[in-house]
């Protein structure tokens, strides 16, 4: 099954994506993790992306799409995936659709994990203490919360296709996991 997790920074979509991918035997694709690896390895892409990441801004589409499509091409044809942090813009969603369509495939479900700004800000400030991330300054966190909520047109793209579901990301981790599993069961694949 091909699944997307949407959600604002701090809502726990990364944590949930790891849990769900593990339970289902799917690939977990996090473009944030991939970009951080590029930064750590000092690649050209990493050097370019770091400027945006450290400010809490989105990395430009051309850089991220190219990196993502290479990762997608590495998957086995029968392997499911959960996307965590991609797509974040409509052009990214269109690139994803086009890549899957070439193999007569498409996204099965997109889940919008949501939560209130106040709680998310507090969670992210707490996480920042031991994350070691260079974009976990209070200023960058504020910017990420402001500019990195899934845009309306991106959610609309999946809602119009009848593929968008909502899940509350604020309860305990296990409760959110159960809600996500229930939604996935409902897809019936
Ligand atoms: P994340 O770990 O998903 O919060 O991503 C960390 C940072 O990587 C973001 O603040 C962006 O600068 C960048 N990033 C990750 N995924 C994307 C994406 N799909 N589009 C643009 N920028 C991204």
Short mmCIF file of N, CA and C and ligand atoms in Angstrom, two decimals:
data_model
loop_
_atom_site.label_atom_id
_atom_site.label_comp_id
_atom_site.label_asym_id
_atom_site.label_seq_id
_atom_site.Cartn_x
_atom_site.Cartn_y
_atom_site.Cartn_z
N UNK A 1 0.84 -1.20 0.00
CA UNK A 1 0.00 0.00 0.00
C UNK A 1 0.88 1.25 0.00
N UNK A 2 0.43 2.29 -0.68
CA UNK A 2 1.20 3.54 -0.77
C UNK A 2 0.49 4.63 0.04
N UNK A 3 1.18 5.07 1.07
CA UNK A 3 0.55 5.95 2.06
C UNK A 3 1.37 7.22 2.25
N UNK A 4 0.67 8.34 2.44
CA UNK A 4 1.33 9.61 2.78
C UNK A 4 0.85 10.05 4.16
N UNK A 5 1.76 10.48 5.00
CA UNK A 5 1.38 11.14 6.25
C UNK A 5 1.63 12.63 6.10
N UNK A 6 0.59 13.41 6.27
CA UNK A 6 0.73 14.87 6.32
C UNK A 6 0.60 15.31 7.76
N UNK A 7 1.10 16.51 8.03
CA UNK A 7 0.91 17.06 9.36
C UNK A 7 1.90 18.17 9.60
N UNK A 8 1.58 19.08 10.50
CA UNK A 8 2.51 20.16 10.82
C UNK A 8 3.72 19.61 11.55
N UNK A 9 4.83 20.37 11.56
CA UNK A 9 6.00 19.93 12.31
C UNK A 9 5.62 19.69 13.77
N UNK A 10 6.15 18.65 14.37
CA UNK A 10 5.92 18.41 15.80
C UNK A 10 4.70 17.57 16.12
N UNK A 11 3.92 17.19 15.10
CA UNK A 11 2.67 16.48 15.38
C UNK A 11 2.91 14.98 15.62
N UNK A 12 4.15 14.55 15.33
CA UNK A 12 4.48 13.13 15.59
C UNK A 12 4.37 12.27 14.34
N UNK A 13 4.30 12.88 13.16
CA UNK A 13 4.14 12.05 11.96
C UNK A 13 5.37 11.19 11.70
N UNK A 14 6.57 11.71 12.06
CA UNK A 14 7.79 10.92 11.88
C UNK A 14 7.78 9.69 12.78
N UNK A 15 7.44 9.90 14.05
CA UNK A 15 7.36 8.79 15.02
C UNK A 15 6.37 7.75 14.52
N UNK A 16 5.20 8.20 14.11
CA UNK A 16 4.16 7.27 13.65
C UNK A 16 4.56 6.58 12.36
N UNK A 17 5.24 7.31 11.48
CA UNK A 17 5.64 6.71 10.20
C UNK A 17 6.60 5.54 10.44
N UNK A 18 7.52 5.72 11.41
CA UNK A 18 8.47 4.65 11.73
C UNK A 18 7.72 3.43 12.28
N UNK A 19 6.78 3.67 13.20
CA UNK A 19 6.03 2.57 13.82
C UNK A 19 5.21 1.82 12.77
N UNK A 20 4.49 2.57 11.96
CA UNK A 20 3.59 1.94 10.98
C UNK A 20 4.39 1.19 9.90
N UNK A 21 5.47 1.80 9.44
CA UNK A 21 6.29 1.14 8.40
C UNK A 21 6.84 -0.17 8.95
N UNK A 22 7.25 -0.15 10.22
CA UNK A 22 7.80 -1.35 10.85
C UNK A 22 6.73 -2.45 10.98
N UNK A 23 5.54 -2.06 11.45
CA UNK A 23 4.46 -3.04 11.62
C UNK A 23 4.04 -3.67 10.30
N UNK A 24 4.04 -2.83 9.25
CA UNK A 24 3.50 -3.30 7.97
C UNK A 24 4.58 -3.85 7.03
N UNK A 25 5.85 -3.67 7.41
CA UNK A 25 6.93 -4.10 6.52
C UNK A 25 7.08 -3.19 5.31
N UNK A 26 6.72 -1.93 5.47
CA UNK A 26 6.82 -0.96 4.38
C UNK A 26 8.11 -0.15 4.51
N UNK A 27 8.51 0.46 3.41
CA UNK A 27 9.62 1.42 3.47
C UNK A 27 9.12 2.70 4.12
N UNK A 28 9.98 3.31 4.93
CA UNK A 28 9.68 4.62 5.51
C UNK A 28 10.56 5.62 4.78
N UNK A 29 9.93 6.54 4.06
CA UNK A 29 10.72 7.52 3.31
C UNK A 29 10.52 8.89 3.93
N UNK A 30 11.58 9.40 4.55
CA UNK A 30 11.54 10.73 5.17
C UNK A 30 12.53 11.62 4.42
N UNK A 31 12.01 12.60 3.69
CA UNK A 31 12.92 13.49 2.95
C UNK A 31 13.74 14.34 3.92
N UNK A 32 13.18 14.63 5.11
CA UNK A 32 13.94 15.37 6.13
C UNK A 32 15.17 14.56 6.56
N UNK A 33 14.99 13.26 6.84
CA UNK A 33 16.12 12.40 7.22
C UNK A 33 17.15 12.33 6.09
N UNK A 34 16.63 12.21 4.86
CA UNK A 34 17.55 12.11 3.71
C UNK A 34 18.37 13.39 3.57
N UNK A 35 17.70 14.53 3.72
CA UNK A 35 18.41 15.81 3.60
C UNK A 35 19.43 15.96 4.73
N UNK A 36 19.04 15.55 5.96
CA UNK A 36 19.99 15.65 7.08
C UNK A 36 21.23 14.78 6.82
N UNK A 37 21.02 13.61 6.18
CA UNK A 37 22.17 12.75 5.85
C UNK A 37 23.07 13.46 4.83
N UNK A 38 22.45 14.13 3.86
CA UNK A 38 23.25 14.89 2.88
C UNK A 38 24.05 15.99 3.56
N UNK A 39 23.41 16.67 4.52
CA UNK A 39 24.11 17.74 5.25
C UNK A 39 25.29 17.13 6.01
N UNK A 40 25.03 16.02 6.70
CA UNK A 40 26.08 15.39 7.52
C UNK A 40 27.24 14.92 6.65
N UNK A 41 26.93 14.48 5.42
CA UNK A 41 27.99 13.99 4.53
C UNK A 41 28.63 15.10 3.71
N UNK A 42 28.12 16.32 3.88
CA UNK A 42 28.71 17.47 3.18
C UNK A 42 28.58 17.40 1.67
N UNK A 43 27.52 16.76 1.15
CA UNK A 43 27.34 16.71 -0.32
C UNK A 43 26.91 18.09 -0.84
N UNK A 44 26.97 18.25 -2.17
CA UNK A 44 26.52 19.51 -2.79
C UNK A 44 25.08 19.81 -2.40
N UNK A 45 24.24 18.75 -2.50
CA UNK A 45 22.83 18.92 -2.14
C UNK A 45 22.71 19.35 -0.68
N UNK A 46 23.48 18.70 0.19
CA UNK A 46 23.44 19.03 1.61
C UNK A 46 23.82 20.49 1.86
N UNK A 47 24.85 20.95 1.17
CA UNK A 47 25.30 22.34 1.37
C UNK A 47 24.21 23.32 0.95
N UNK A 48 23.54 23.00 -0.18
CA UNK A 48 22.47 23.88 -0.66
C UNK A 48 21.28 23.84 0.29
N UNK A 49 20.89 22.63 0.70
CA UNK A 49 19.68 22.46 1.51
C UNK A 49 19.84 23.07 2.90
N UNK A 50 21.04 23.02 3.44
CA UNK A 50 21.27 23.46 4.82
C UNK A 50 20.84 24.91 5.04
N UNK A 51 21.11 25.74 4.02
CA UNK A 51 20.75 27.16 4.13
C UNK A 51 19.26 27.33 4.45
N UNK A 52 18.44 26.54 3.79
CA UNK A 52 16.98 26.64 3.99
C UNK A 52 16.58 25.96 5.29
N UNK A 53 17.13 24.77 5.49
CA UNK A 53 16.74 23.98 6.66
C UNK A 53 17.03 24.72 7.96
N UNK A 54 18.20 25.34 8.04
CA UNK A 54 18.57 26.02 9.28
C UNK A 54 17.66 27.19 9.60
N UNK A 55 17.03 27.73 8.56
CA UNK A 55 16.09 28.85 8.81
C UNK A 55 14.67 28.36 9.03
N UNK A 56 14.44 27.06 8.86
CA UNK A 56 13.09 26.54 9.03
C UNK A 56 12.26 26.67 7.77
N UNK A 57 12.94 26.99 6.64
CA UNK A 57 12.21 27.15 5.38
C UNK A 57 12.22 25.86 4.57
N UNK A 58 11.27 25.75 3.65
CA UNK A 58 11.27 24.58 2.76
C UNK A 58 12.46 24.65 1.82
N UNK A 59 13.05 23.49 1.56
CA UNK A 59 14.12 23.38 0.57
C UNK A 59 13.45 23.39 -0.82
N UNK A 60 14.06 24.08 -1.82
CA UNK A 60 13.37 24.22 -3.11
C UNK A 60 12.98 22.88 -3.74
N UNK A 61 11.84 22.93 -4.45
CA UNK A 61 11.25 21.72 -5.04
C UNK A 61 12.24 20.93 -5.90
N UNK A 62 12.99 21.63 -6.77
CA UNK A 62 13.82 20.87 -7.72
C UNK A 62 14.83 19.98 -6.97
N UNK A 63 15.39 20.49 -5.88
CA UNK A 63 16.37 19.71 -5.12
C UNK A 63 15.71 18.50 -4.47
N UNK A 64 14.55 18.73 -3.86
CA UNK A 64 13.91 17.67 -3.09
C UNK A 64 13.28 16.62 -4.01
N UNK A 65 12.66 17.05 -5.09
CA UNK A 65 11.96 16.12 -5.99
C UNK A 65 12.97 15.13 -6.60
N UNK A 66 14.08 15.66 -7.05
CA UNK A 66 15.09 14.81 -7.66
C UNK A 66 15.58 13.74 -6.68
N UNK A 67 15.88 14.18 -5.47
CA UNK A 67 16.36 13.26 -4.44
C UNK A 67 15.31 12.20 -4.14
N UNK A 68 14.05 12.63 -4.02
CA UNK A 68 12.96 11.71 -3.69
C UNK A 68 12.75 10.67 -4.80
N UNK A 69 12.77 11.13 -6.05
CA UNK A 69 12.49 10.20 -7.17
C UNK A 69 13.58 9.12 -7.25
N UNK A 70 14.82 9.48 -6.93
CA UNK A 70 15.88 8.48 -6.91
C UNK A 70 15.60 7.41 -5.85
N UNK A 71 15.14 7.86 -4.69
CA UNK A 71 14.83 6.92 -3.60
C UNK A 71 13.67 6.00 -4.00
N UNK A 72 12.65 6.60 -4.61
CA UNK A 72 11.47 5.83 -5.03
C UNK A 72 11.87 4.74 -6.02
N UNK A 73 12.79 5.08 -6.90
CA UNK A 73 13.21 4.13 -7.94
C UNK A 73 13.96 2.94 -7.33
N UNK A 74 14.46 3.09 -6.10
CA UNK A 74 15.20 1.99 -5.46
C UNK A 74 14.29 0.93 -4.84
N UNK A 75 13.01 1.26 -4.67
CA UNK A 75 12.11 0.33 -3.97
C UNK A 75 11.81 -0.89 -4.84
N UNK A 76 11.60 -2.02 -4.17
CA UNK A 76 11.14 -3.20 -4.91
C UNK A 76 9.73 -2.92 -5.42
N UNK A 77 9.35 -3.49 -6.57
CA UNK A 77 8.03 -3.19 -7.13
C UNK A 77 6.88 -3.55 -6.20
N UNK A 78 7.09 -4.58 -5.34
CA UNK A 78 5.99 -5.04 -4.48
C UNK A 78 6.05 -4.41 -3.09
N UNK A 79 6.96 -3.45 -2.89
CA UNK A 79 7.14 -2.91 -1.54
C UNK A 79 6.24 -1.70 -1.29
N UNK A 80 5.49 -1.74 -0.19
CA UNK A 80 4.69 -0.59 0.18
C UNK A 80 5.57 0.51 0.77
N UNK A 81 4.99 1.70 0.92
CA UNK A 81 5.77 2.76 1.58
C UNK A 81 4.86 3.71 2.34
N UNK A 82 5.47 4.35 3.32
CA UNK A 82 4.81 5.48 3.97
C UNK A 82 5.73 6.69 3.80
N UNK A 83 5.17 7.76 3.26
CA UNK A 83 5.94 8.98 3.02
C UNK A 83 5.76 9.93 4.19
N UNK A 84 6.87 10.43 4.67
CA UNK A 84 6.90 11.28 5.86
C UNK A 84 7.63 12.56 5.49
N UNK A 85 6.86 13.63 5.22
CA UNK A 85 7.50 14.90 4.88
C UNK A 85 7.61 15.15 3.39
N UNK A 86 7.02 14.29 2.59
CA UNK A 86 6.96 14.47 1.13
C UNK A 86 5.63 13.88 0.66
N UNK A 87 4.87 14.52 -0.19
CA UNK A 87 5.10 15.84 -0.78
C UNK A 87 4.73 16.96 0.19
N UNK A 88 5.38 18.09 0.02
CA UNK A 88 5.04 19.25 0.84
C UNK A 88 4.46 20.38 0.00
N UNK A 89 4.53 20.26 -1.32
CA UNK A 89 3.98 21.28 -2.23
C UNK A 89 3.21 20.56 -3.34
N UNK A 90 2.39 21.33 -4.05
CA UNK A 90 1.63 20.72 -5.16
C UNK A 90 2.55 20.18 -6.26
N UNK A 91 3.58 20.93 -6.68
CA UNK A 91 4.49 20.36 -7.69
C UNK A 91 5.13 19.05 -7.22
N UNK A 92 5.42 18.92 -5.94
CA UNK A 92 5.97 17.66 -5.44
C UNK A 92 4.94 16.54 -5.57
N UNK A 93 3.67 16.85 -5.25
CA UNK A 93 2.61 15.86 -5.37
C UNK A 93 2.44 15.43 -6.83
N UNK A 94 2.54 16.41 -7.74
CA UNK A 94 2.38 16.09 -9.16
C UNK A 94 3.53 15.21 -9.66
N UNK A 95 4.74 15.48 -9.16
CA UNK A 95 5.90 14.65 -9.54
C UNK A 95 5.72 13.22 -9.02
N UNK A 96 5.19 13.11 -7.82
CA UNK A 96 4.94 11.79 -7.23
C UNK A 96 3.88 11.04 -8.04
N UNK A 97 2.77 11.72 -8.34
CA UNK A 97 1.70 11.10 -9.13
C UNK A 97 2.24 10.59 -10.46
N UNK A 98 3.04 11.44 -11.12
CA UNK A 98 3.55 11.09 -12.45
C UNK A 98 4.48 9.88 -12.37
N UNK A 99 5.33 9.84 -11.33
CA UNK A 99 6.27 8.72 -11.20
C UNK A 99 5.51 7.42 -10.96
N UNK A 100 4.46 7.46 -10.13
CA UNK A 100 3.69 6.25 -9.86
C UNK A 100 2.87 5.84 -11.08
N UNK A 101 2.32 6.84 -11.78
CA UNK A 101 1.47 6.55 -12.95
C UNK A 101 2.25 5.79 -14.02
N UNK A 102 3.55 6.07 -14.11
CA UNK A 102 4.39 5.36 -15.08
C UNK A 102 4.39 3.86 -14.83
N UNK A 103 4.13 3.49 -13.56
CA UNK A 103 4.06 2.04 -13.24
C UNK A 103 2.62 1.60 -13.02
N UNK A 104 1.67 2.38 -13.56
CA UNK A 104 0.23 2.10 -13.38
C UNK A 104 -0.13 1.98 -11.90
N UNK A 105 0.47 2.84 -11.09
CA UNK A 105 0.18 2.82 -9.66
C UNK A 105 -0.25 4.20 -9.21
N UNK A 106 -0.78 4.27 -7.97
CA UNK A 106 -1.13 5.58 -7.42
C UNK A 106 -1.14 5.49 -5.89
N UNK A 107 -1.16 6.65 -5.26
CA UNK A 107 -1.25 6.72 -3.80
C UNK A 107 -2.60 6.13 -3.37
N UNK A 108 -2.59 5.30 -2.32
CA UNK A 108 -3.84 4.71 -1.84
C UNK A 108 -4.55 5.62 -0.86
N UNK A 109 -3.78 6.25 0.03
CA UNK A 109 -4.41 7.06 1.08
C UNK A 109 -3.41 8.10 1.60
N UNK A 110 -3.94 9.29 1.89
CA UNK A 110 -3.14 10.34 2.52
C UNK A 110 -3.81 10.65 3.86
N UNK A 111 -3.04 10.63 4.93
CA UNK A 111 -3.62 10.86 6.25
C UNK A 111 -3.07 12.16 6.81
N UNK A 112 -3.98 13.08 7.13
CA UNK A 112 -3.60 14.38 7.69
C UNK A 112 -3.63 14.28 9.21
N UNK A 113 -2.46 14.21 9.82
CA UNK A 113 -2.37 14.12 11.28
C UNK A 113 -2.31 15.56 11.80
N UNK A 114 -3.29 15.93 12.62
CA UNK A 114 -3.37 17.35 12.99
C UNK A 114 -3.25 17.57 14.50
N UNK A 115 -2.97 18.83 14.88
CA UNK A 115 -2.84 19.18 16.29
C UNK A 115 -2.77 20.69 16.42
N UNK A 116 -3.04 21.20 17.63
CA UNK A 116 -3.09 22.67 17.77
C UNK A 116 -1.68 23.26 17.89
N UNK A 117 -1.52 24.49 17.37
CA UNK A 117 -0.21 25.15 17.32
C UNK A 117 0.47 25.24 18.69
N UNK A 118 -0.31 25.57 19.74
CA UNK A 118 0.29 25.76 21.06
C UNK A 118 0.97 24.50 21.55
N UNK A 119 0.25 23.37 21.41
CA UNK A 119 0.80 22.10 21.88
C UNK A 119 2.02 21.72 21.05
N UNK A 120 1.93 21.97 19.75
CA UNK A 120 3.03 21.59 18.86
C UNK A 120 4.29 22.39 19.18
N UNK A 121 4.10 23.70 19.43
CA UNK A 121 5.24 24.57 19.77
C UNK A 121 5.93 24.04 21.04
N UNK A 122 5.11 23.70 22.03
CA UNK A 122 5.67 23.22 23.29
C UNK A 122 6.44 21.90 23.09
N UNK A 123 5.81 20.99 22.33
CA UNK A 123 6.45 19.71 22.04
C UNK A 123 7.80 19.90 21.35
N UNK A 124 7.81 20.81 20.38
CA UNK A 124 9.03 20.98 19.60
C UNK A 124 10.13 21.63 20.42
N UNK A 125 9.75 22.56 21.29
CA UNK A 125 10.76 23.19 22.16
C UNK A 125 11.35 22.15 23.10
N UNK A 126 10.53 21.24 23.61
CA UNK A 126 11.02 20.17 24.48
C UNK A 126 11.97 19.24 23.72
N UNK A 127 11.52 18.86 22.51
CA UNK A 127 12.34 17.95 21.70
C UNK A 127 13.69 18.58 21.34
N UNK A 128 13.67 19.92 21.17
CA UNK A 128 14.87 20.64 20.73
C UNK A 128 16.03 20.46 21.70
N UNK A 129 15.70 20.27 22.99
CA UNK A 129 16.76 20.19 24.01
C UNK A 129 17.74 19.07 23.72
N UNK A 130 17.21 17.92 23.20
CA UNK A 130 18.14 16.82 22.96
C UNK A 130 18.11 16.28 21.53
N UNK A 131 17.62 17.08 20.61
CA UNK A 131 17.52 16.57 19.23
C UNK A 131 18.85 16.65 18.49
N UNK A 132 19.68 17.63 18.84
CA UNK A 132 20.94 17.81 18.10
C UNK A 132 20.72 18.40 16.72
N UNK A 133 19.48 18.78 16.40
CA UNK A 133 19.20 19.34 15.07
C UNK A 133 19.57 20.82 15.05
N UNK A 134 20.24 21.24 13.95
CA UNK A 134 20.63 22.65 13.90
C UNK A 134 19.43 23.55 13.56
N UNK A 135 18.30 22.94 13.13
CA UNK A 135 17.12 23.76 12.85
C UNK A 135 16.15 23.73 14.03
N UNK A 136 16.62 23.33 15.20
CA UNK A 136 15.75 23.30 16.38
C UNK A 136 15.98 24.51 17.30
N UNK A 137 16.26 25.66 16.72
CA UNK A 137 16.29 26.90 17.51
C UNK A 137 14.86 27.39 17.63
N UNK A 138 14.52 28.13 18.72
CA UNK A 138 13.14 28.62 18.85
C UNK A 138 12.68 29.40 17.62
N UNK A 139 13.60 30.16 17.02
CA UNK A 139 13.22 30.96 15.85
C UNK A 139 12.87 30.08 14.65
N UNK A 140 13.73 29.09 14.40
CA UNK A 140 13.47 28.19 13.25
C UNK A 140 12.21 27.36 13.51
N UNK A 141 11.98 26.99 14.76
CA UNK A 141 10.78 26.21 15.09
C UNK A 141 9.54 27.04 14.78
N UNK A 142 9.58 28.32 15.20
CA UNK A 142 8.44 29.21 14.94
C UNK A 142 8.19 29.31 13.43
N UNK A 143 9.28 29.51 12.67
CA UNK A 143 9.13 29.62 11.21
C UNK A 143 8.56 28.33 10.65
N UNK A 144 9.09 27.17 11.10
CA UNK A 144 8.59 25.90 10.56
C UNK A 144 7.10 25.74 10.82
N UNK A 145 6.68 26.13 12.03
CA UNK A 145 5.25 26.00 12.34
C UNK A 145 4.42 26.92 11.46
N UNK A 146 4.96 28.11 11.17
CA UNK A 146 4.20 29.07 10.36
C UNK A 146 4.15 28.67 8.90
N UNK A 147 5.30 28.27 8.35
CA UNK A 147 5.34 28.09 6.90
C UNK A 147 5.26 26.63 6.44
N UNK A 148 5.31 25.68 7.38
CA UNK A 148 5.38 24.30 6.93
C UNK A 148 4.15 23.47 7.23
N UNK A 149 3.03 24.14 7.51
CA UNK A 149 1.78 23.36 7.60
C UNK A 149 1.45 22.90 6.19
N UNK A 150 0.86 21.72 6.05
CA UNK A 150 0.53 21.29 4.68
C UNK A 150 -0.37 22.34 4.02
N UNK A 151 0.02 22.87 2.84
CA UNK A 151 -0.79 23.90 2.21
C UNK A 151 -2.17 23.38 1.80
N UNK A 152 -3.14 24.31 1.82
CA UNK A 152 -4.53 23.95 1.52
C UNK A 152 -4.65 23.25 0.16
N UNK A 153 -3.90 23.76 -0.84
CA UNK A 153 -4.05 23.17 -2.19
C UNK A 153 -3.48 21.75 -2.24
N UNK A 154 -2.50 21.48 -1.37
CA UNK A 154 -1.92 20.14 -1.34
C UNK A 154 -2.92 19.14 -0.73
N UNK A 155 -3.51 19.54 0.39
CA UNK A 155 -4.53 18.67 1.00
C UNK A 155 -5.71 18.51 0.04
N UNK A 156 -6.07 19.61 -0.63
CA UNK A 156 -7.19 19.60 -1.58
C UNK A 156 -6.97 18.61 -2.72
N UNK A 157 -5.72 18.50 -3.15
CA UNK A 157 -5.36 17.59 -4.24
C UNK A 157 -5.79 16.16 -3.87
N UNK A 158 -5.54 15.76 -2.63
CA UNK A 158 -5.89 14.40 -2.21
C UNK A 158 -7.35 14.29 -1.77
N UNK A 159 -7.87 15.39 -1.22
CA UNK A 159 -9.30 15.36 -0.82
C UNK A 159 -10.16 15.21 -2.07
N UNK A 160 -9.84 15.96 -3.13
CA UNK A 160 -10.62 15.90 -4.37
C UNK A 160 -10.58 14.48 -4.97
N UNK A 161 -9.49 13.79 -4.72
CA UNK A 161 -9.37 12.42 -5.24
C UNK A 161 -10.03 11.40 -4.31
N UNK A 162 -10.63 11.90 -3.21
CA UNK A 162 -11.30 11.01 -2.25
C UNK A 162 -10.31 10.20 -1.43
N UNK A 163 -9.08 10.72 -1.30
CA UNK A 163 -8.03 9.92 -0.65
C UNK A 163 -7.52 10.53 0.66
N UNK A 164 -8.19 11.57 1.17
CA UNK A 164 -7.67 12.22 2.38
C UNK A 164 -8.49 11.87 3.61
N UNK A 165 -7.80 11.44 4.67
CA UNK A 165 -8.45 11.17 5.96
C UNK A 165 -7.75 12.00 7.04
N UNK A 166 -8.49 12.32 8.11
CA UNK A 166 -7.91 13.09 9.22
C UNK A 166 -7.74 12.21 10.44
N UNK A 167 -6.63 12.43 11.15
CA UNK A 167 -6.41 11.74 12.43
C UNK A 167 -5.86 12.77 13.43
N UNK A 168 -6.39 12.74 14.65
CA UNK A 168 -5.92 13.64 15.70
C UNK A 168 -4.56 13.14 16.20
N UNK A 169 -3.54 14.02 16.12
CA UNK A 169 -2.18 13.61 16.51
C UNK A 169 -1.83 13.92 17.95
N UNK A 170 -2.77 14.45 18.72
CA UNK A 170 -2.41 14.90 20.08
C UNK A 170 -2.50 13.84 21.19
N UNK A 171 -3.34 12.80 21.05
CA UNK A 171 -3.35 11.79 22.13
C UNK A 171 -2.00 11.07 22.26
N UNK A 172 -1.94 10.13 23.22
CA UNK A 172 -0.73 9.31 23.42
C UNK A 172 -0.33 8.63 22.11
N UNK A 173 0.95 8.36 22.00
CA UNK A 173 1.50 7.75 20.78
C UNK A 173 0.72 6.48 20.38
N UNK A 174 0.46 5.60 21.37
CA UNK A 174 -0.19 4.31 21.05
C UNK A 174 -1.61 4.52 20.53
N UNK A 175 -2.27 5.55 21.06
CA UNK A 175 -3.65 5.84 20.65
C UNK A 175 -3.67 6.33 19.20
N UNK A 176 -2.71 7.18 18.88
CA UNK A 176 -2.63 7.69 17.50
C UNK A 176 -2.30 6.54 16.55
N UNK A 177 -1.39 5.66 16.97
CA UNK A 177 -1.04 4.50 16.12
C UNK A 177 -2.29 3.67 15.82
N UNK A 178 -3.11 3.43 16.86
CA UNK A 178 -4.33 2.64 16.67
C UNK A 178 -5.27 3.33 15.68
N UNK A 179 -5.41 4.66 15.82
CA UNK A 179 -6.29 5.40 14.88
C UNK A 179 -5.78 5.26 13.45
N UNK A 180 -4.46 5.34 13.30
CA UNK A 180 -3.88 5.25 11.95
C UNK A 180 -4.11 3.85 11.37
N UNK A 181 -3.90 2.82 12.21
CA UNK A 181 -4.09 1.45 11.73
C UNK A 181 -5.54 1.22 11.30
N UNK A 182 -6.46 1.83 12.06
CA UNK A 182 -7.88 1.69 11.72
C UNK A 182 -8.18 2.32 10.36
N UNK A 183 -7.64 3.51 10.14
CA UNK A 183 -7.85 4.16 8.85
C UNK A 183 -7.26 3.31 7.72
N UNK A 184 -6.08 2.75 7.95
CA UNK A 184 -5.43 1.94 6.92
C UNK A 184 -6.23 0.66 6.63
N UNK A 185 -6.80 0.07 7.69
CA UNK A 185 -7.63 -1.12 7.49
C UNK A 185 -8.82 -0.79 6.59
N UNK A 186 -9.34 0.43 6.78
CA UNK A 186 -10.50 0.87 6.00
C UNK A 186 -10.22 1.00 4.52
N UNK A 187 -8.94 1.09 4.16
CA UNK A 187 -8.60 1.22 2.73
C UNK A 187 -8.80 -0.12 2.03
N UNK A 188 -8.71 -1.22 2.85
CA UNK A 188 -9.07 -2.53 2.32
C UNK A 188 -8.15 -3.06 1.25
N UNK A 189 -6.85 -2.89 1.49
CA UNK A 189 -5.90 -3.45 0.51
C UNK A 189 -4.99 -4.44 1.16
P1 LIG B 1 11.44 17.40 8.40
O1 LIG B 1 12.38 16.49 9.11
O2 LIG B 1 10.46 16.68 7.53
O3 LIG B 1 10.78 18.39 9.32
O4 LIG B 1 12.33 18.28 7.39
C1 LIG B 1 13.39 19.09 7.85
C2 LIG B 1 13.70 20.16 6.81
O5 LIG B 1 14.06 19.54 5.57
C3 LIG B 1 12.53 21.07 6.48
O6 LIG B 1 12.50 22.19 7.33
C4 LIG B 1 12.84 21.48 5.04
O7 LIG B 1 13.81 22.50 4.97
C5 LIG B 1 13.48 20.25 4.48
N1 LIG B 1 12.51 19.35 3.80
C6 LIG B 1 12.21 18.07 4.13
N2 LIG B 1 11.30 17.55 3.28
C7 LIG B 1 11.02 18.53 2.40
C8 LIG B 1 10.16 18.63 1.26
N3 LIG B 1 9.38 17.60 0.88
N4 LIG B 1 10.13 19.81 0.58
C9 LIG B 1 10.90 20.85 0.95
N5 LIG B 1 11.72 20.84 2.00
C10 LIG B 1 11.80 19.69 2.72
#
